[in-house]
Each structure stands twice: as C-alpha cells, then as structure tokens.
C-alpha cells in the first residue's frame, strides 16, 4: 500500500479565532493573504477561484466550514499535482491567541513542486499572521521572491 504525502504547518496568531476564520473565508482576507485575483464564496459546495499573475488558475471546492474552528477545501482544478489534494485549516483559540494547523493532504509523491509549495504555504501562513495582527498581508502580487 502506497502512502500519500502531506504538507503540514503550524502558525500562531495573536488575535481571536474569529479574526483568523474571517480572513480565510472572505475575499477581503484571502486577497490580502494569498492573491488579489480571486472569486470567493463562503458556502459549502461553492468553488473558489484563485489566479496568480493572470496565470495558474486554482479552483477549490469548499467542503467543510465550522465557524472559528475548521475550513476544508478540495482542489478540483489547478496544477495536476494539486488536483485531488485536500487543504485544511484547523483553528483553535486559547487565551486570545489562535493556533492554525494547516495541511495540504494526499499528494501522490514528494516532487520539486511539492517542496516549492511547502515553502509557499509557509509564506501564506506568515502572510495570514501579518494580515491578522497588522492589517496588511503579503499576497502573491506583493512578494519579491
């Protein structure tokens, strides 16, 4: 039996869980965190669309939303290595600080693209922290690397 690969990260943000959840489920938040070229709907079953520099269309189906606790997306269109992967954000607040466990699960194999995405998801979580704590993230169109 073959084991699929997962990307996992942990980020802690000094804001309530509701702030993190809102950032990850709204066009306003995701445009500051990930990319400003997007179409987002926070309803289960909807397909969210993300573009990066006018190329690289990624479509994520919203599969689960638990307010202030969990977000689950299924990649339905993107780079072939992403299709079929699941993106999850598990959110937990303690004493005014919120931990986010991020996962991109079910990669077929660990490739150069997997490693690049692993790095970029870490930057995504750094951008989330900046946006939640300081009001301005580091989305794709502002990155210099």
Steps between C-alpha positions, in 0.01 A plus 500: 500500500630841399517788747401844370701806602368795704619855559439615858572828679409662831456877538406696811327837465436748780134559413170318572400198291217701344754737340696211349185326376375819335838554333492149352138503381453846345621662179633791706713275718621258233589790265733634772642157585528303174409682177286797401376317188220290645134410515400378847175381655483372857233235439550122505507362146609825337810513282750772593735617224852636544733639231866591541626768265227426247609136473477184700126479567430301816146390589418388853164349597390594851426166668472595867459815706479498879489862612822603677621135506554334160517564126534220245556544127538241224713600201293430189712685240860623505844363431452124447692423822245702701182350357345271759698641790313623806583827675402533865528771762436386857459805723519505880491801732653503847540813713456741208756321281401281210684198363446395141599153387523507121509184289508428128435128491508215250788595273588208273874545565765737633626694196681828442157665465388348834806656666436837334137493614609406852712817509220712353242372750735611779507847340118488475482440878748781565281724283194389702678597821599842360148567377329395823741680731597806294221542243714439192612165365759394244294362209645367176496836316708669776766231534852563379620138514 
